mmCIF file of C-alpha atoms in Angstrom:
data_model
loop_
_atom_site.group_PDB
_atom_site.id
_atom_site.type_symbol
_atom_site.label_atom_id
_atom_site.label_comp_id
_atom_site.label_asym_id
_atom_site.label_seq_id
_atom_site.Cartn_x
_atom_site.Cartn_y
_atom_site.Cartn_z
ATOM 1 C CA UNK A 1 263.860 26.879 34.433
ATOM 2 C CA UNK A 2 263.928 28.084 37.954
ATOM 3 C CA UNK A 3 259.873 28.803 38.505
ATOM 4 C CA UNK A 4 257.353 26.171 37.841
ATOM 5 C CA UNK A 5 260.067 23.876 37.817
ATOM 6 C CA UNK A 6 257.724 20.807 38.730
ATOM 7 C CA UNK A 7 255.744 21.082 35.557
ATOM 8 C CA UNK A 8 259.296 20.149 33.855
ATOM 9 C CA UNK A 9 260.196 16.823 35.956
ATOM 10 C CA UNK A 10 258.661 13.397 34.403
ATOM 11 C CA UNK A 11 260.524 10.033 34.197
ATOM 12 C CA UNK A 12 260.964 8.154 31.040
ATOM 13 C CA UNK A 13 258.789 5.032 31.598
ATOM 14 C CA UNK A 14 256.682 6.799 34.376
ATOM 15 C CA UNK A 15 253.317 8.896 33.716
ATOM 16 C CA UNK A 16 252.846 11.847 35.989
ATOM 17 C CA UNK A 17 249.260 13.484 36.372
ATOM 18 C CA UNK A 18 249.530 17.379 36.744
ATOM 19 C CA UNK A 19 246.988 20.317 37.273
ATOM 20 C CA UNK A 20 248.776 23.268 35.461
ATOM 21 C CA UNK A 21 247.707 26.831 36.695
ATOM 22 C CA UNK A 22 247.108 29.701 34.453
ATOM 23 C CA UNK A 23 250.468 30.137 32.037
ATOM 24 C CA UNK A 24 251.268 32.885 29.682
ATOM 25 C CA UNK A 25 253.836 32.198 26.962
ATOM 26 C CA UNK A 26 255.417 33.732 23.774
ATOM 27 C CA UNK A 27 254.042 32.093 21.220
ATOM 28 C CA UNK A 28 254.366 31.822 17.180
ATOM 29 C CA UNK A 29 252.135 29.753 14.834
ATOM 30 C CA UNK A 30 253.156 28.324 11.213
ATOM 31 C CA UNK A 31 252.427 25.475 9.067
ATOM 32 C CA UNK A 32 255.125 22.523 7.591
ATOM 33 C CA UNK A 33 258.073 20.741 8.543
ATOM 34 C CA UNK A 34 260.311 21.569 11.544
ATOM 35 C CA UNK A 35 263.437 21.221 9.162
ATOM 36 C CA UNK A 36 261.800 24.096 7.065
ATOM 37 C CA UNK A 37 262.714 27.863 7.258
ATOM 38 C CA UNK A 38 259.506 28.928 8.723
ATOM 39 C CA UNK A 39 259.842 27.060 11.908
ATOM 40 C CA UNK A 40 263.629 27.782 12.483
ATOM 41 C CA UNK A 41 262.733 31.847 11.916
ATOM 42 C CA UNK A 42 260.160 31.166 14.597
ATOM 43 C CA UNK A 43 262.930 29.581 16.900
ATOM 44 C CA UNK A 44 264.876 32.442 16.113
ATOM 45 C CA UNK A 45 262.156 34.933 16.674
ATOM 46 C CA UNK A 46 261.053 33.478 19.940
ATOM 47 C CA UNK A 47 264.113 33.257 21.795
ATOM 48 C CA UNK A 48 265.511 36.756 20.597
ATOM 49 C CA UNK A 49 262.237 38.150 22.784
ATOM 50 C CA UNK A 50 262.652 35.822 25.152
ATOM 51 C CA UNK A 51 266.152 36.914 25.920
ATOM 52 C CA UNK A 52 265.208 40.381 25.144
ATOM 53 C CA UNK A 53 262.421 40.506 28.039
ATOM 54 C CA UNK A 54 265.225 38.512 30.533
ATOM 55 C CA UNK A 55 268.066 40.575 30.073
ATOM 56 C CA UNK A 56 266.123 43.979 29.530
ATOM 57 C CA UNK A 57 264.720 43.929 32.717
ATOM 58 C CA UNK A 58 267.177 42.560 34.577
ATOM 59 C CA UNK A 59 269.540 45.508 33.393
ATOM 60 C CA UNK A 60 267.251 48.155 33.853
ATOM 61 C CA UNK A 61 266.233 48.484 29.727
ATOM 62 C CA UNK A 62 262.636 47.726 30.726
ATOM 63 C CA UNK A 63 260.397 47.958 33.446
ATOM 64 C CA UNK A 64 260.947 45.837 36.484
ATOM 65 C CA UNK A 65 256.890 44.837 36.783
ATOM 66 C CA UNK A 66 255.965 43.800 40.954
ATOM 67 C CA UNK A 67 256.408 40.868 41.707
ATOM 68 C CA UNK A 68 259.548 41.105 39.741
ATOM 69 C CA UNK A 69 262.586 38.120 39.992
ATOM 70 C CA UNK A 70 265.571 37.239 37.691
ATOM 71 C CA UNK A 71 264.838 33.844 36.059
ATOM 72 C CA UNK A 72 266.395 31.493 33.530
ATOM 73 C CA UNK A 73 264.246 31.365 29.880
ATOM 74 C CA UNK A 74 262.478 28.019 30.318
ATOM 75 C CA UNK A 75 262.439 25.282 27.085
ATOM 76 C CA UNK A 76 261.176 25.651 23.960
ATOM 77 C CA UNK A 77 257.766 23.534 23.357
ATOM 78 C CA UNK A 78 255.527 23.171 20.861
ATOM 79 C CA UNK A 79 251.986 22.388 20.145
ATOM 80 C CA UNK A 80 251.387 19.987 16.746
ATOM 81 C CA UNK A 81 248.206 19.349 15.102
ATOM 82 C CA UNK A 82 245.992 18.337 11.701
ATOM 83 C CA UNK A 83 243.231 20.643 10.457
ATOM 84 C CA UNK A 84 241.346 17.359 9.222
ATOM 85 C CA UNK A 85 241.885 14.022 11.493
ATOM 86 C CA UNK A 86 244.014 13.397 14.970
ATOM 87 C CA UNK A 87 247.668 13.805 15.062
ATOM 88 C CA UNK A 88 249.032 10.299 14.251
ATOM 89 C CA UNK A 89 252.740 9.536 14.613
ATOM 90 C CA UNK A 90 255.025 9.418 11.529
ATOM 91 C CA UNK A 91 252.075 11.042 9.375
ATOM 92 C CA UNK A 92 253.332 13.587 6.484
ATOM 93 C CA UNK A 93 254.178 16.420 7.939
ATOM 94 C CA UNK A 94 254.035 18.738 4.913
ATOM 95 C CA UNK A 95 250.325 20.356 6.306
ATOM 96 C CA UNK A 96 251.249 20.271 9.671
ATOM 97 C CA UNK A 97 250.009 23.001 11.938
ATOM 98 C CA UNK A 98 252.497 24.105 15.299
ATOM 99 C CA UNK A 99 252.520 26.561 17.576
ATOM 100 C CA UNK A 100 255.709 27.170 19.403
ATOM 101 C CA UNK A 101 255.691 28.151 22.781
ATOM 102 C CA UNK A 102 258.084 29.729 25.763
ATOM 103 C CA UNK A 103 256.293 30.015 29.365
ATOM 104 C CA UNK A 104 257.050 33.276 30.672
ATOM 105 C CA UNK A 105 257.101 34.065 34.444
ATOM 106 C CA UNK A 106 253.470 35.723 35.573
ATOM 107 C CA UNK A 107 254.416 38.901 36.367
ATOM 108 C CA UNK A 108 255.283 39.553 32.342
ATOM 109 C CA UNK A 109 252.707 41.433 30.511
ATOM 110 C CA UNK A 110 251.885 42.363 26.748
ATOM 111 C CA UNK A 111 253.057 45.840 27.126
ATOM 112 C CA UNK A 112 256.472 44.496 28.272
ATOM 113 C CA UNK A 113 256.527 41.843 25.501
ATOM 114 C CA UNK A 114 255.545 44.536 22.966
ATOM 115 C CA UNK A 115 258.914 46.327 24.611
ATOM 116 C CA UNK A 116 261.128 43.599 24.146
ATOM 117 C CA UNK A 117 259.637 42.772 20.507
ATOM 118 C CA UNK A 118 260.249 46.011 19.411
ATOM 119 C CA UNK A 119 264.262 46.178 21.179
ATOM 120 C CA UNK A 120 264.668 42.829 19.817
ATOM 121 C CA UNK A 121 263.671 43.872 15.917
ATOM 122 C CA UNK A 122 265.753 46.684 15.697
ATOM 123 C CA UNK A 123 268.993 43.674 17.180
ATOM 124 C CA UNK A 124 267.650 41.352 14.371
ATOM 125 C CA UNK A 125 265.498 43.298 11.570
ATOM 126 C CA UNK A 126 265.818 40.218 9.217
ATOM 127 C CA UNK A 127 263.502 37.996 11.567
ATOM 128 C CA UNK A 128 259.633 38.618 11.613
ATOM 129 C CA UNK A 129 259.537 39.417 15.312
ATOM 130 C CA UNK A 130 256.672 40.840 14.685
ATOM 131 C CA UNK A 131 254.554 37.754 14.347
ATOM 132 C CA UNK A 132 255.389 36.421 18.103
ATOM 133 C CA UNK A 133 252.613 36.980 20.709
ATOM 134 C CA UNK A 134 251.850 36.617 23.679
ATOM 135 C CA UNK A 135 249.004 34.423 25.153
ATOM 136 C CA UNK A 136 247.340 32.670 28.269
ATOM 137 C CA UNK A 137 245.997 29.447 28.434
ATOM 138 C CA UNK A 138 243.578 28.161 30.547
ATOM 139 C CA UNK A 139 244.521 26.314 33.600
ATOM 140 C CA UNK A 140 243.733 22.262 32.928
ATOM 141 C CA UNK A 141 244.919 19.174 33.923
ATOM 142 C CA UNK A 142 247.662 17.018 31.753
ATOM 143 C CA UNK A 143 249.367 13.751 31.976
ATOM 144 C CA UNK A 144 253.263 13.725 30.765
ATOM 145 C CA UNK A 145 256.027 11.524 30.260
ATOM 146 C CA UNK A 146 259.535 12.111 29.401
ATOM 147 C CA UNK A 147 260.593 10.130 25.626
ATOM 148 C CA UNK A 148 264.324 9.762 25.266
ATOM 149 C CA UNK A 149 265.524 9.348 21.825
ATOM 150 C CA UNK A 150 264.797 10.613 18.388
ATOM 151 C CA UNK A 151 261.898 13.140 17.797
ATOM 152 C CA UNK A 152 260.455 9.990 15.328
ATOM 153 C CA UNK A 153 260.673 7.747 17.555
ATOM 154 C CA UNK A 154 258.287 8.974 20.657
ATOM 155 C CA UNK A 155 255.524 6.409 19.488
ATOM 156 C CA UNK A 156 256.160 4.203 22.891
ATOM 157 C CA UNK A 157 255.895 7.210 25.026
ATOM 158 C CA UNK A 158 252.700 8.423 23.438
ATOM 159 C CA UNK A 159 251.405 4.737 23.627
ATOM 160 C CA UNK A 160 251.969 4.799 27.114
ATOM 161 C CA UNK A 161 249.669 8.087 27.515
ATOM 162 C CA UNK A 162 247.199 6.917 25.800
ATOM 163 C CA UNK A 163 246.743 3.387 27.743
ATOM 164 C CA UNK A 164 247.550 5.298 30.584
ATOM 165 C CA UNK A 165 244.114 7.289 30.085
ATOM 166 C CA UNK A 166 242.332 4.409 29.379
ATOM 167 C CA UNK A 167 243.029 2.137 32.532
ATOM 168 C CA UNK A 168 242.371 5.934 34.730
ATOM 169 C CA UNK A 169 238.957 6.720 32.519
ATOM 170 C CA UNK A 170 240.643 9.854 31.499
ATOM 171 C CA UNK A 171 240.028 11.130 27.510
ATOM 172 C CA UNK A 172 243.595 12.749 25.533
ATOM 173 C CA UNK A 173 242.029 15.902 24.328
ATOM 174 C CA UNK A 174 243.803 19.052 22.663
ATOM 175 C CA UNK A 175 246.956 19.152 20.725
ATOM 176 C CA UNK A 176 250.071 16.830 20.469
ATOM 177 C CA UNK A 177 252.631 18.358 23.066
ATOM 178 C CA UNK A 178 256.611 18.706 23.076
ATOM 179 C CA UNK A 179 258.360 20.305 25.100
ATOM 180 C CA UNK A 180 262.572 20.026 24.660
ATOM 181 C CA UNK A 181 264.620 19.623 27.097
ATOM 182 C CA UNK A 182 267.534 19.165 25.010
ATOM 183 C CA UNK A 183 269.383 21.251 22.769
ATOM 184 C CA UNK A 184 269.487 19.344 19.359
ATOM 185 C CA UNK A 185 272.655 21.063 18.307
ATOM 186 C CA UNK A 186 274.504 20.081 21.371
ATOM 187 C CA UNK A 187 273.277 16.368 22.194
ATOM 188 C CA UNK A 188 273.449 13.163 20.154
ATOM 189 C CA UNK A 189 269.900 11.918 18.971
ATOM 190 C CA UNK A 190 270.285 8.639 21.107
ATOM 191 C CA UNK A 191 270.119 11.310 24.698
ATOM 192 C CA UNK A 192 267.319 13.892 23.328
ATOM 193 C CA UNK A 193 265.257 14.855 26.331
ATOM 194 C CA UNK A 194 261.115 15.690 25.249
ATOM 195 C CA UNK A 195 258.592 15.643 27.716
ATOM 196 C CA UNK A 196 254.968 14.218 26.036
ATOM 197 C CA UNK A 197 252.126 15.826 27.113
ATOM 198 C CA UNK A 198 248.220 15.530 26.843
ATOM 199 C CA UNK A 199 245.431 17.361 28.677
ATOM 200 C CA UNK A 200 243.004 14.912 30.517
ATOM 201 C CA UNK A 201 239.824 15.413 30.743
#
């Protein structure tokens, strides 16, 4: 994550108050559990672009854009939310909604994601690739902090947002925001790294 690292840097404990530019990201939307199929295909189909779009470029298999640089794939985040009623810790997850996300440097654009989509496919023709896009949100301001520990156990970190708001006059809108800095296959439960964020308006 060697662009926009500062976006990636809070302390557990702390709150840190950003203004995000612009950001365009590969992103894939589903429904349910993250344990389920669905959201592991979209892990799948995410990073197989990602990687795709990296490594194409940088070995001439698509289109160095200007403003072109070599960069690492950032983390994996993802946006969480009810149709009906706020997102409320330790709810059932069953009708979930999430949107997973990878930032993507800003000289990327849909013709070169369509590219890598269509190299990646043909590499993994079992995975919907199809069904990744690629979007730009706004530019807003957020407030983050990092939660170490289990995935059902941020409650104290999100607590800390929210009084956090309060005592500044800010108001939590949007979606419930992860973004993992830890690879769950590779790190005990006790050390998972997930940065909490909220926009503030």
């Amino acid at each position: 994550m060697n662009f926009l690292k500062y976006q990636y840097t809070p302390k557990p404990g702390k709150v840190q108050i950003l203004k995000l530019p612009e950001r365009h990201y590969l992103t894939f939307d589903g429904k349910g559990e993250s344990k389920a199929p669905p959201f592991q295909e979209a892990i799948q189909c995410l990073y197989a672009t990602a990687y795709t779009l990296k490594m194409g470029m940088k070995f001439g298999k698509l289109t160095k854009p200007d403003g072109y640089f070599d960069y690492k794939v950032p983390a994996l985040e993802g946006l969480w939310w009810f149709k009906k009623g706020k997102f409320v810790m330790g709810a059932n997850l069953k009708n979930i909604f999430w949107k997973l996300i990878i930032m993507t440097p800003a000289f990327i654009t849909k013709d070169l994601v369509d590219a890598a989509k269509k190299q990646a496919k043909e590499k993994k023709q079992e995975l919907p690739i199809e069904k990744v896009n690629f979007e730009t949100f706004d530019a807003k301001k957020v407030i983050q902090t990092l939660h170490i520990g289990p995935y059902n156990k941020e409650e104290a970190a999100v607590n800390l947002l929210h009084e956090f708001a309060k005592e500044k006059g800010f108001k939590i809108a949007g979606r419930h925001h992860e973004i993992y800095m830890s690879d769950p296959h590779k790190t005990p439960e006790s050390k998972l790294k997930t940065i909490i964020r909220y926009q503030a308006i």
